[in-house]
Short mmCIF file of C-alpha atoms in Angstrom, two decimals:
data_model
loop_
_atom_site.label_atom_id
_atom_site.label_comp_id
_atom_site.label_asym_id
_atom_site.label_seq_id
_atom_site.Cartn_x
_atom_site.Cartn_y
_atom_site.Cartn_z
CA MET R 36 -8.58 38.01 11.81
CA SER R 37 -10.42 36.39 14.64
CA ASN R 38 -12.33 39.87 15.29
CA ASP R 39 -15.59 38.51 14.17
CA TRP R 40 -18.21 37.04 16.91
CA LEU R 41 -19.17 34.23 14.59
CA THR R 42 -16.03 32.56 12.91
CA GLY R 43 -13.68 34.24 15.72
CA PRO R 44 -14.89 31.57 18.62
CA ILE R 45 -14.90 28.89 16.18
CA LEU R 46 -11.80 29.17 15.02
CA GLU R 47 -10.88 29.02 18.84
CA GLN R 48 -12.59 26.73 19.89
CA LEU R 49 -12.03 24.22 16.51
CA ASN R 50 -10.66 20.82 17.21
CA SER R 51 -8.37 21.07 14.21
CA GLY R 52 -5.40 23.31 14.05
CA VAL R 53 -5.29 26.35 11.81
CA LEU R 54 -1.83 28.25 10.82
CA VAL R 55 -1.68 30.95 8.23
CA VAL R 56 1.61 31.91 6.66
CA ASP R 57 2.37 34.73 4.41
CA GLU R 58 4.91 34.25 1.03
CA ASP R 59 8.08 34.28 3.27
CA PHE R 60 6.76 31.44 5.31
CA GLN R 61 6.24 34.29 8.04
CA LEU R 62 3.51 33.03 10.50
CA VAL R 63 0.45 35.41 10.26
CA TYR R 64 -2.22 33.54 12.82
CA LEU R 65 -2.10 30.63 14.69
CA ASN R 66 -5.60 29.16 16.24
CA SER R 67 -5.38 27.82 20.11
CA PHE R 68 -5.52 24.38 18.92
CA LEU R 69 -2.30 24.65 17.87
CA GLN R 70 -0.97 27.49 20.32
CA ARG R 71 -1.99 24.92 23.30
CA HIS R 72 -0.61 21.56 21.44
CA SER R 73 2.58 23.22 20.43
CA SER R 74 3.25 25.29 23.55
CA VAL R 75 3.76 28.23 21.58
CA GLN R 76 1.93 31.79 22.11
CA LEU R 77 0.84 33.50 18.43
CA THR R 78 2.02 37.06 20.17
CA GLU R 79 5.73 35.51 20.83
CA VAL R 80 5.86 34.18 17.40
CA LYS R 81 3.59 36.26 15.09
CA GLY R 82 5.93 37.39 12.03
CA LYS R 83 8.46 34.54 12.70
CA SER R 84 9.41 32.15 10.22
CA LEU R 85 7.71 29.53 10.19
CA PHE R 86 10.74 27.03 9.93
CA GLN R 87 12.18 29.34 13.13
CA VAL R 88 9.02 28.39 15.04
CA PHE R 89 8.52 24.81 14.13
CA ALA R 90 12.49 23.68 13.57
CA ASP R 91 11.41 19.95 12.62
CA VAL R 92 8.87 20.68 10.06
CA PRO R 93 10.29 19.21 6.59
CA GLU R 94 11.23 22.37 4.93
CA ALA R 95 11.94 21.68 1.44
CA TRP R 96 8.69 19.49 1.11
CA LEU R 97 6.82 22.12 2.83
CA ARG R 98 8.51 24.78 0.79
CA ARG R 99 7.65 23.01 -2.35
CA LYS R 100 3.99 22.41 -1.43
CA PHE R 101 3.06 25.74 -0.51
CA ALA R 102 5.06 27.36 -3.24
CA SER R 103 2.89 25.10 -5.47
CA VAL R 104 -0.48 26.36 -3.28
CA LEU R 105 0.70 30.01 -4.36
CA GLU R 106 1.68 29.55 -7.91
CA LEU R 107 -1.28 27.16 -8.79
CA GLN R 108 -3.63 28.96 -6.57
CA SER R 109 -5.25 25.33 -5.57
CA PRO R 110 -5.14 23.30 -2.78
CA SER R 111 -2.79 20.88 -1.59
CA PHE R 112 -2.86 17.51 0.62
CA SER R 113 -0.82 15.58 2.74
CA SER R 114 -2.37 12.59 4.35
CA TRP R 115 -0.90 10.74 7.29
CA GLU R 116 -0.71 7.60 5.34
CA GLN R 117 2.19 8.79 3.49
CA ARG R 118 3.48 11.39 5.98
CA GLN R 119 2.74 11.13 9.33
CA TYR R 120 2.61 14.51 10.46
CA VAL R 121 3.97 17.85 9.50
CA ILE R 122 4.27 19.62 12.75
CA LYS R 123 5.31 17.38 15.62
CA LEU R 124 2.55 17.72 18.36
CA PRO R 125 1.07 15.69 20.70
CA HIS R 126 -2.35 14.03 20.84
CA LEU R 127 -4.81 13.37 23.06
CA ARG R 128 -4.47 9.63 23.40
CA PRO R 129 -1.05 9.70 25.20
CA VAL R 130 -2.16 6.55 26.83
CA THR R 131 -3.90 4.27 24.57
CA SER R 132 -2.30 5.04 21.52
CA SER R 133 1.13 3.50 20.50
CA SER R 134 2.47 6.55 18.44
CA GLN R 135 4.66 9.63 20.26
CA TYR R 136 2.97 12.32 17.59
CA MET R 137 -0.40 13.32 16.58
CA ALA R 138 -1.17 11.69 12.85
CA GLN R 139 -2.26 14.79 10.64
CA ASN R 140 -4.30 15.09 7.83
CA CYS R 141 -3.40 18.31 6.28
CA THR R 142 -5.08 20.77 3.60
CA MET R 143 -3.01 23.70 2.42
CA LEU R 144 -5.55 26.50 0.72
CA PRO R 145 -4.55 29.42 -1.41
CA LEU R 146 -6.04 32.97 0.27
CA HIS R 147 -5.39 36.84 0.12
CA ASP R 148 -6.34 39.73 2.08
CA PRO R 149 -8.38 42.82 0.66
CA THR R 150 -5.27 44.20 -0.69
CA GLY R 151 -4.40 41.38 -2.74
CA ARG R 152 -1.70 40.01 -0.80
CA ARG R 153 -1.19 36.03 -0.76
CA TYR R 154 -1.29 33.76 1.86
CA VAL R 155 -0.96 30.17 2.84
CA CYS R 156 -3.47 28.40 5.43
CA MET R 157 -2.99 24.95 6.75
CA LEU R 158 -5.68 23.46 8.22
CA ILE R 159 -4.11 20.79 10.05
CA GLU R 160 -6.84 17.50 11.54
CA ASP R 161 -6.12 15.05 14.34
CA ALA R 162 -5.95 11.54 12.53
CA THR R 163 -4.76 9.82 15.22
CA ASP R 164 -7.46 7.45 15.91
CA ALA R 165 -7.28 6.21 12.08
CA PHE R 166 -3.65 5.76 12.68
CA VAL R 167 -4.08 3.48 15.88
CA TYR R 168 -7.00 1.44 14.17
CA GLN R 169 -4.83 0.80 11.10
CA GLN R 170 -1.69 0.01 12.98
CA HIS R 171 -4.11 -2.84 15.21
CA LEU R 172 -5.04 -4.22 11.58
CA GLN R 173 -1.90 -4.39 10.58
CA THR R 174 -0.60 -6.28 13.71
CA THR R 175 -3.77 -8.57 13.59
CA LEU R 176 -3.17 -8.94 9.47
CA GLN R 177 0.66 -10.02 10.41
CA LYS R 178 -0.69 -12.58 13.41
CA LEU R 179 -3.51 -13.94 11.15
CA GLU R 180 -0.43 -14.62 8.21
CA GLN R 181 1.51 -15.96 10.68
CA SER R 182 -1.06 -18.70 12.17
CA ASN R 183 -1.73 -19.09 8.78
CA ARG R 184 1.65 -20.69 8.00
CA VAL R 185 2.56 -22.69 11.61
CA ASP R 186 1.32 -25.46 13.05
CA GLY R 187 0.19 -24.77 16.57
CA LEU R 188 1.36 -27.42 18.19
CA THR R 189 5.33 -27.17 17.12
CA GLN R 190 5.46 -24.03 15.96
CA VAL R 191 7.09 -25.32 13.05
CA LEU R 192 5.26 -24.63 9.32
CA ASN R 193 2.18 -26.28 8.52
CA ARG R 194 1.33 -28.81 5.61
CA ARG R 195 0.08 -26.42 3.45
CA TYR R 196 2.82 -23.72 3.53
CA TRP R 197 5.41 -26.03 3.65
CA GLU R 198 4.45 -27.94 0.27
CA GLU R 199 3.67 -24.24 -1.27
CA GLN R 200 7.34 -23.49 -0.15
CA LEU R 201 8.58 -27.14 -1.31
CA LYS R 202 6.94 -26.66 -4.91
CA LEU R 203 8.65 -23.09 -5.19
CA GLU R 204 11.86 -24.47 -4.10
CA VAL R 205 11.94 -27.39 -6.17
CA GLN R 206 10.90 -24.64 -9.27
CA ARG R 207 13.95 -22.42 -8.10
CA ALA R 208 16.73 -25.37 -7.85
CA GLN R 209 15.62 -26.37 -11.38
CA ARG R 210 15.63 -23.13 -13.03
CA TYR R 211 19.36 -22.12 -11.68
CA ARG R 212 20.58 -25.60 -11.89
CA GLN R 213 21.11 -26.01 -7.90
CA PRO R 214 20.87 -29.03 -6.04
CA LEU R 215 18.22 -29.63 -3.60
CA SER R 216 17.47 -32.15 -0.84
CA LEU R 217 14.09 -33.40 1.01
CA LEU R 218 14.62 -34.89 4.33
CA LEU R 219 11.17 -36.84 5.72
CA PHE R 220 11.14 -38.00 9.27
CA ASP R 221 8.88 -39.94 11.24
CA LEU R 222 8.94 -40.26 15.04
CA ASP R 223 9.27 -44.15 15.60
CA LYS R 224 6.65 -45.93 17.60
CA PHE R 225 4.79 -42.86 18.67
CA LYS R 226 1.40 -45.05 19.08
CA GLN R 227 3.27 -47.12 21.43
CA LEU R 228 4.58 -43.65 23.33
CA ASN R 229 0.99 -42.03 23.03
CA ASP R 230 -0.44 -45.33 24.99
CA GLN R 231 2.40 -45.33 27.38
CA TYR R 232 2.36 -41.39 28.37
CA GLY R 233 -0.68 -40.26 27.24
CA HIS R 234 -1.18 -37.43 24.60
CA LEU R 235 0.14 -34.81 26.15
CA GLY R 236 3.10 -36.67 26.67
CA GLY R 237 3.15 -37.32 22.81
CA ASP R 238 2.82 -33.54 22.46
CA SER R 239 5.55 -33.15 24.58
CA VAL R 240 8.25 -34.93 22.72
CA LEU R 241 7.02 -33.64 19.18
CA ILE R 242 7.57 -30.02 20.62
CA GLU R 243 10.85 -30.96 22.02
CA LEU R 244 12.36 -32.78 19.23
CA THR R 245 10.90 -30.11 17.01
CA ALA R 246 12.67 -27.39 18.66
CA ARG R 247 16.11 -29.61 18.66
CA VAL R 248 15.71 -30.15 15.21
CA ARG R 249 15.14 -26.55 14.36
CA ALA R 250 18.39 -25.43 16.16
CA LEU R 251 20.40 -27.62 12.90
CA LEU R 252 18.77 -26.12 10.38
CA ARG R 253 19.67 -23.14 7.90
CA ASP R 254 17.75 -20.10 7.60
CA THR R 255 17.22 -21.18 4.39
CA ASP R 256 15.45 -24.66 5.13
CA TRP R 257 12.05 -24.87 5.09
CA PHE R 258 10.63 -27.24 8.01
CA GLY R 259 7.35 -28.10 8.16
CA ARG R 260 5.12 -30.59 9.78
CA TYR R 261 3.51 -33.06 7.06
CA GLY R 262 1.11 -35.37 9.01
CA GLY R 263 0.92 -36.31 12.66
CA GLU R 264 4.07 -37.24 13.82
CA GLU R 265 6.11 -37.04 9.81
CA PHE R 266 7.85 -33.55 9.14
CA GLY R 267 9.80 -32.58 6.13
CA ILE R 268 12.99 -30.09 5.31
CA VAL R 269 13.95 -28.91 2.31
CA LEU R 270 17.05 -28.12 1.87
CA THR R 271 17.85 -25.80 -0.72
CA ASN R 272 21.07 -25.66 -2.55
CA THR R 273 22.39 -28.91 -0.65
CA ALA R 274 23.11 -32.32 -2.23
CA LEU R 275 22.51 -35.62 -1.39
CA ALA R 276 25.66 -36.46 0.45
CA GLY R 277 25.14 -33.26 2.67
CA ALA R 278 21.59 -33.74 3.16
CA VAL R 279 22.42 -37.32 4.65
CA GLU R 280 25.00 -35.63 6.86
CA VAL R 281 22.10 -33.06 8.23
CA ALA R 282 19.99 -36.08 8.54
CA GLU R 283 22.36 -38.07 10.43
CA ARG R 284 23.00 -35.07 13.03
CA ILE R 285 19.17 -34.72 13.48
CA CYS R 286 18.75 -38.40 14.29
CA LEU R 287 21.26 -38.22 16.60
CA ALA R 288 19.95 -35.33 18.21
CA VAL R 289 16.77 -37.01 18.89
CA SER R 290 17.93 -40.28 20.13
CA SER R 291 20.90 -38.93 22.25
CA LYS R 292 18.90 -37.52 24.79
CA ALA R 293 15.56 -38.32 26.55
CA VAL R 294 12.48 -35.79 26.77
CA THR R 295 11.46 -35.25 30.23
CA PHE R 296 7.59 -34.85 30.98
CA HIS R 297 6.58 -34.36 34.16
CA GLU R 298 8.54 -37.31 36.64
CA HIS R 299 8.96 -39.30 33.33
CA SER R 300 12.10 -39.61 31.17
CA ILE R 301 11.27 -40.37 27.66
CA GLN R 302 13.63 -42.27 25.37
CA SER R 303 12.48 -41.70 21.48
CA SER R 304 14.22 -41.70 18.01
CA ILE R 305 13.14 -40.76 14.57
CA SER R 306 13.51 -42.47 11.06
CA VAL R 307 14.92 -40.81 8.01
CA GLY R 308 13.99 -40.65 4.35
CA VAL R 309 16.60 -38.69 1.78
CA ALA R 310 16.07 -37.79 -1.72
CA GLN R 311 17.73 -35.42 -3.76
CA LEU R 312 15.71 -33.70 -6.43
CA ASP R 313 16.17 -35.55 -9.87
CA THR R 314 13.49 -35.10 -12.11
CA THR R 315 12.03 -31.91 -13.83
CA GLY R 316 8.33 -31.14 -14.91
CA ASP R 317 5.37 -30.09 -13.31
CA ARG R 318 5.08 -33.00 -10.49
CA ALA R 319 8.70 -32.74 -9.75
CA HIS R 320 7.85 -32.41 -5.99
CA GLU R 321 5.30 -34.81 -5.85
CA VAL R 322 7.86 -37.48 -7.06
CA LEU R 323 10.53 -36.11 -4.90
CA ILE R 324 8.43 -36.57 -2.03
CA GLY R 325 7.17 -39.84 -2.82
CA GLN R 326 11.14 -40.88 -3.23
CA ALA R 327 11.79 -39.41 0.07
CA ASP R 328 8.72 -41.22 1.32
CA MET R 329 9.86 -44.61 0.02
CA ALA R 330 13.66 -43.89 1.64
CA LEU R 331 11.77 -43.20 5.07
CA TYR R 332 9.47 -46.77 4.65
CA ASN R 333 12.89 -48.48 4.18
CA ALA R 334 14.45 -46.89 7.36
CA LYS R 335 11.47 -47.67 9.41
CA LYS R 336 11.55 -51.59 7.50
CA GLU R 337 15.65 -51.62 8.36
CA GLY R 338 14.90 -51.35 12.00
CA ARG R 339 14.03 -47.69 12.55
CA ASN R 340 16.45 -44.89 14.29
CA ARG R 341 18.32 -43.97 11.08
CA VAL R 342 18.66 -42.67 7.70
CA ILE R 343 18.11 -43.96 4.51
CA SER R 344 18.47 -42.35 0.98
CA TYR R 345 17.17 -43.07 -2.13
CA SER R 346 18.73 -43.35 -4.90
CA ALA R 347 17.58 -43.91 -8.33
CA GLY R 348 17.06 -47.36 -10.37
CA GLU R 349 18.58 -49.33 -7.28
CA THR R 350 16.59 -51.98 -5.94
CA ALA R 351 19.05 -52.41 -2.71
CA PHE R 352 19.38 -49.56 -0.39
CA MET R 353 22.26 -47.67 1.16
CA VAL R 354 21.99 -48.20 5.23
CA LYS R 355 23.81 -45.98 7.59
CA THR R 356 23.00 -46.82 11.09
CA VAL R 357 23.72 -43.91 13.41
CA MET Z 165 -33.78 11.52 -15.72
CA ASN Z 166 -32.45 12.55 -19.42
CA THR Z 167 -28.70 12.53 -18.97
CA VAL Z 168 -28.05 12.77 -22.87
CA PHE Z 169 -26.25 16.27 -23.48
CA SER Z 170 -27.51 17.83 -26.88
CA GLU Z 171 -25.15 18.66 -29.40
CA GLU Z 172 -25.32 22.49 -28.20
CA GLN Z 173 -24.44 21.21 -24.65
CA ARG Z 174 -21.78 18.81 -25.88
CA ASP Z 175 -19.98 21.91 -27.78
CA CYS Z 176 -20.44 24.43 -25.26
CA LEU Z 177 -18.58 21.88 -22.74
CA GLN Z 178 -15.76 21.51 -25.30
CA GLU Z 179 -15.35 25.00 -25.18
CA LEU Z 180 -14.97 25.42 -21.45
CA ILE Z 181 -12.70 22.58 -21.65
CA ASN Z 182 -10.50 23.68 -23.85
CA VAL Z 183 -10.33 27.20 -22.18
CA ALA Z 184 -9.98 25.38 -18.72
CA MET Z 185 -6.94 23.25 -20.37
CA GLY Z 186 -5.34 26.72 -21.90
CA LEU Z 187 -5.55 28.45 -18.17
CA ALA Z 188 -4.24 25.12 -16.83
CA SER Z 189 -1.06 24.81 -18.89
CA ASP Z 190 -0.01 28.34 -18.20
CA LYS Z 191 0.05 27.52 -14.55
CA LEU Z 192 1.91 24.42 -14.78
CA ALA Z 193 4.22 25.96 -17.23
CA ARG Z 194 4.93 28.68 -14.67
CA PHE Z 195 4.98 26.33 -11.98
CA LEU Z 196 7.46 23.98 -13.52
CA ASN Z 197 9.22 26.83 -15.15
CA THR Z 198 9.16 25.07 -18.43
CA PHE Z 199 7.38 25.18 -21.48
CA VAL Z 200 4.12 23.38 -21.60
CA HIS Z 201 2.03 21.97 -24.64
CA LEU Z 202 -1.41 21.00 -24.29
CA GLN Z 203 -3.17 19.07 -26.82
CA VAL Z 204 -6.89 20.16 -27.25
CA PRO Z 205 -8.22 17.48 -25.05
CA ALA Z 206 -10.70 15.09 -26.56
CA ILE Z 207 -13.85 14.48 -24.86
CA GLU Z 208 -16.37 11.64 -24.34
CA LEU Z 209 -19.23 11.60 -22.41
CA VAL Z 210 -19.74 8.09 -21.53
CA ASN Z 211 -22.39 5.65 -19.53
CA SER Z 212 -20.11 4.58 -16.51
CA THR Z 213 -20.72 1.23 -16.78
CA GLN Z 214 -18.95 0.86 -19.98
CA ILE Z 215 -15.75 2.57 -18.39
CA PRO Z 216 -14.05 -0.31 -17.11
CA ALA Z 217 -13.88 -1.94 -20.47
CA GLN Z 218 -12.74 1.09 -22.17
CA PHE Z 219 -9.86 1.65 -19.76
CA GLU Z 220 -8.59 -1.94 -19.73
CA ALA Z 221 -6.21 -2.62 -22.00
CA GLN Z 222 -4.81 0.42 -21.50
CA TYR Z 223 -3.83 0.45 -18.26
CA SER Z 224 -4.27 -3.29 -17.46
CA SER Z 225 -0.53 -3.77 -16.92
CA ALA Z 226 0.66 -3.51 -13.09
CA GLU Z 227 2.43 -0.46 -13.44
CA ALA Z 228 -0.65 1.99 -13.68
CA ALA Z 229 -2.17 4.18 -11.23
CA PHE Z 230 -5.42 5.45 -10.65
CA VAL Z 231 -6.17 8.59 -8.05
CA SER Z 232 -9.71 9.67 -6.98
CA GLN Z 233 -10.23 13.25 -5.72
CA GLY Z 234 -13.69 14.53 -5.01
CA PHE Z 235 -15.12 18.35 -6.22
CA LEU Z 236 -18.09 20.18 -5.08
CA GLY Z 237 -19.34 23.49 -5.75
CA ASN Z 238 -22.23 25.69 -5.94
CA GLY Z 239 -25.32 24.84 -7.50
CA GLY Z 240 -25.06 21.19 -7.02
CA VAL Z 241 -22.34 20.84 -9.06
CA ARG Z 242 -20.45 17.95 -7.78
CA GLY Z 243 -18.67 14.44 -8.71
CA GLU Z 244 -15.09 12.99 -8.44
CA ALA Z 245 -12.52 13.53 -10.55
CA ILE Z 246 -10.15 10.50 -11.83
CA VAL Z 247 -6.75 10.49 -12.96
CA LEU Z 248 -5.10 7.42 -14.40
CA TYR Z 249 -1.63 7.21 -15.70
CA GLN Z 250 1.40 4.98 -16.40
CA LEU Z 251 3.91 4.76 -13.42
CA ASP Z 252 7.09 5.54 -15.56
CA ASN Z 253 5.11 8.13 -16.95
CA ALA Z 254 4.82 9.62 -13.56
CA HIS Z 255 8.61 9.48 -12.89
CA ARG Z 256 9.25 11.78 -15.83
CA ILE Z 257 7.02 14.46 -14.31
CA SER Z 258 7.97 13.83 -10.53
CA ALA Z 259 11.56 15.00 -11.33
CA LEU Z 260 10.02 18.23 -12.22
CA LEU Z 261 8.40 18.36 -9.19
CA GLY Z 262 11.58 17.59 -6.86
CA TYR Z 263 10.69 14.28 -5.84
CA ASP Z 264 13.01 11.40 -5.44
CA THR Z 265 12.27 8.25 -7.37
CA ASP Z 266 12.34 5.99 -3.59
CA SER Z 267 9.43 3.96 -3.65
CA ALA Z 268 8.79 5.19 0.07
CA SER Z 269 7.29 8.91 -1.57
CA GLU Z 270 5.62 7.30 -4.69
CA LEU Z 271 2.33 7.40 -2.97
CA GLU Z 272 2.60 10.90 -1.99
CA MET Z 273 4.31 11.94 -5.53
CA LEU Z 274 1.14 10.18 -7.47
CA THR Z 275 -1.31 12.11 -5.12
CA ASP Z 276 0.67 15.32 -5.42
CA ILE Z 277 0.70 15.06 -9.68
CA SER Z 278 -3.23 14.00 -9.76
CA SER Z 279 -4.25 16.86 -7.21
CA ILE Z 280 -2.45 19.77 -9.24
CA LEU Z 281 -3.23 18.45 -12.47
CA THR Z 282 -7.26 17.82 -11.51
CA THR Z 283 -7.52 21.07 -9.28
CA THR Z 284 -5.79 23.28 -11.37
CA PHE Z 285 -8.02 22.25 -14.60
CA LEU Z 286 -11.43 22.41 -12.60
CA ASN Z 287 -10.82 25.45 -11.09
CA GLY Z 288 -9.99 26.88 -14.51
CA LEU Z 289 -13.41 25.05 -15.61
CA ALA Z 290 -15.34 26.72 -12.78
CA GLU Z 291 -13.98 29.96 -12.75
CA GLN Z 292 -15.86 30.52 -16.40
CA ILE Z 293 -18.82 29.25 -14.53
CA ASP Z 294 -18.39 31.72 -11.61
CA ASN Z 295 -18.63 28.71 -9.78
CA GLN Z 296 -16.00 27.61 -6.74
CA LEU Z 297 -14.81 23.84 -6.06
CA SER Z 298 -13.81 22.43 -2.86
CA TYR Z 299 -11.95 19.25 -2.88
CA SER Z 300 -11.39 16.51 -0.71
CA ALA Z 301 -8.35 15.12 -0.22
CA PRO Z 302 -6.83 12.74 -3.26
CA ARG Z 303 -6.62 8.99 -2.88
CA VAL Z 304 -4.74 6.78 -4.75
CA LEU Z 305 -7.19 3.96 -5.05
CA SER Z 306 -5.12 1.56 -6.93
CA SER Z 307 -1.49 1.10 -7.64
CA ARG Z 308 1.05 -1.72 -8.12
CA GLN Z 309 -0.72 -3.83 -5.63
CA ASN Z 310 -4.07 -3.59 -6.92
CA ASN Z 311 -5.60 -4.12 -10.25
CA VAL Z 312 -6.73 -1.09 -12.11
CA THR Z 313 -9.76 -2.21 -13.78
CA GLN Z 314 -11.44 -3.77 -10.78
CA ALA Z 315 -10.83 -0.73 -8.89
CA LEU Z 316 -12.75 1.28 -11.57
CA ILE Z 317 -15.90 -1.46 -11.47
CA ASP Z 318 -15.89 -0.79 -7.78
CA THR Z 319 -16.05 2.92 -8.26
CA ALA Z 320 -17.97 3.68 -11.57
CA CYS Z 321 -21.07 1.82 -10.09
CA HIS Z 322 -22.02 4.66 -8.11
CA TRP Z 323 -22.10 7.32 -10.77
CA GLU Z 324 -24.33 7.70 -13.49
CA LEU Z 325 -22.40 9.67 -16.16
CA ALA Z 326 -18.72 9.94 -16.92
CA LEU Z 327 -16.82 12.54 -19.12
CA LYS Z 328 -14.07 11.20 -20.07
CA VAL Z 329 -11.39 13.99 -20.81
CA ASP Z 330 -7.70 12.52 -22.47
CA ILE Z 331 -5.13 14.95 -21.31
CA SER Z 332 -1.66 14.48 -23.09
CA TYR Z 333 0.60 17.25 -21.53
CA GLN Z 334 4.01 17.49 -23.30
CA LEU Z 335 6.77 19.37 -22.03
CA ILE Z 336 9.77 20.33 -22.95
CA ASP Z 337 12.20 17.47 -22.84
CA HIS Z 338 9.11 15.39 -21.28
CA SER Z 339 6.17 14.11 -22.25
CA PHE Z 340 3.30 13.16 -20.02
CA ASN Z 341 0.27 11.22 -20.77
CA CYS Z 342 -2.69 11.05 -18.50
CA ASP Z 343 -6.45 10.48 -18.51
CA MET Z 344 -8.71 12.05 -16.53
CA LEU Z 345 -12.14 10.92 -15.59
CA LEU Z 346 -14.56 13.21 -14.52
CA LEU Z 347 -17.49 11.12 -12.91
CA ILE Z 348 -20.59 12.99 -11.93
CA PRO Z 349 -23.98 11.49 -10.41
CA GLY Z 350 -27.40 11.62 -12.10
CA GLU Z 351 -28.50 14.96 -10.68
CA ALA Z 352 -25.43 16.73 -10.76
CA VAL Z 353 -25.38 16.03 -14.59
CA LEU Z 354 -28.92 17.78 -14.76
CA ASN Z 355 -27.57 20.42 -13.02
CA ILE Z 356 -24.53 21.29 -15.30
CA GLN Z 357 -26.74 20.92 -18.17
CA GLN Z 358 -28.99 23.96 -16.76
CA ILE Z 359 -25.57 25.82 -16.51
CA LEU Z 360 -24.89 24.75 -20.10
CA ASP Z 361 -27.90 25.83 -21.33
CA ARG Z 362 -27.76 29.11 -19.66
CA ILE Z 363 -24.18 29.81 -21.19
CA VAL Z 364 -25.66 28.88 -24.89
CA GLU Z 365 -28.49 31.40 -24.21
CA GLU Z 366 -26.06 34.45 -23.22
CA TYR Z 367 -24.24 34.12 -26.39
#
């Protein structure tokens, strides 16, 4: 097959794999690229079954592919995007690529010799570079998506994404008739705190308190930064009484322990407004925010460091001190 | 550039396509081990800018797929073959080809089906005009995630003329419908017209 002075050397120096099998999947030819990459010698494997020499190729799949090439006398293809490799081979970027094996684009072609005997030729192209770029792209897109959702300082959800989730959870709660509650809380006297310890001090309090609050929440709750020092928590499948309990725990977790910033010990507290979803319609999530905000306002007015829940139609409010 | 086909050229092309379809269905039947009945394909030459609108209604659902494969022959015959089908239709034929229906192999199944349909048909066409075609790897341009119509608009603008071939395969116990589009650039249309004229002269 490689006697010809022109095509022989080209085949041998080609930077792609060339493999030929007969109708019984017995190896007829492997070019140098494949011999080197798979550490086999053509003289040793010629006439042996492809599946014996390359024990980990997907046999059923390859038989099906080759059958279609032989029967239909038309080419068949395999892309690394769907099947990363057909034959496990090392690639030439062992250091700069994260993948262990060469990503391959394969083309399977029908062949016959002058006597009419039929063969399948498989061309294997190294697509590792494309594979590596694709992986970089995907990691970057994931990071981008993440940073598009998260508040840079506190690592809780940013306002836009949090509000989207609130809206979806409100719709879900309405559809499945499940209770849903919202907590809005605000760090007490944040301006004073910033004036006293500087903005870095204020920031470190925000970072520490969000970490404490997060530890008290379930995976299904949505915790986001609503404004400067104001945060919101969507409690799914939770009625008012349960939400008040969570709110009190959060309140206590913040006030019970001071935040250490450099040599300072900063004492802080939060006020929490709680409301349970009780309206329907497109603007239900806005109404809910308004109700929780009203409760939060009352908690501030009542002296801070406390939880107040909104109750419909009442002018007096339920007061709970921690 | 006159890319309008004369009536003679059109008839000749229809005849070539009928024979190619016959050859393809014969090969498919032997390969799939089942009887394959192919309706005489309806062909239509359309300006490529009209294509998206033509397919919008039929394939606007999210469950349609669109696979492209380039072809290149001697004498300036080249173009892009596009197979459009509904995914539930594709699953019927995938069982015959021995695929699982899990989503991991869905893309592979789609490209395989399209490649088999395209290459068997086009090889049959090439055989009749003493040509040989080589093919690029098939590529799914649109599936569940993307909008078929937008993908068609993006693709169709690169081509002058499209040969629309409606193919309907009837297998025993399975029916499978798809549309094949052969998108052909202007100068390749002229080359194909010359080939058709030669064939018409010979008869």
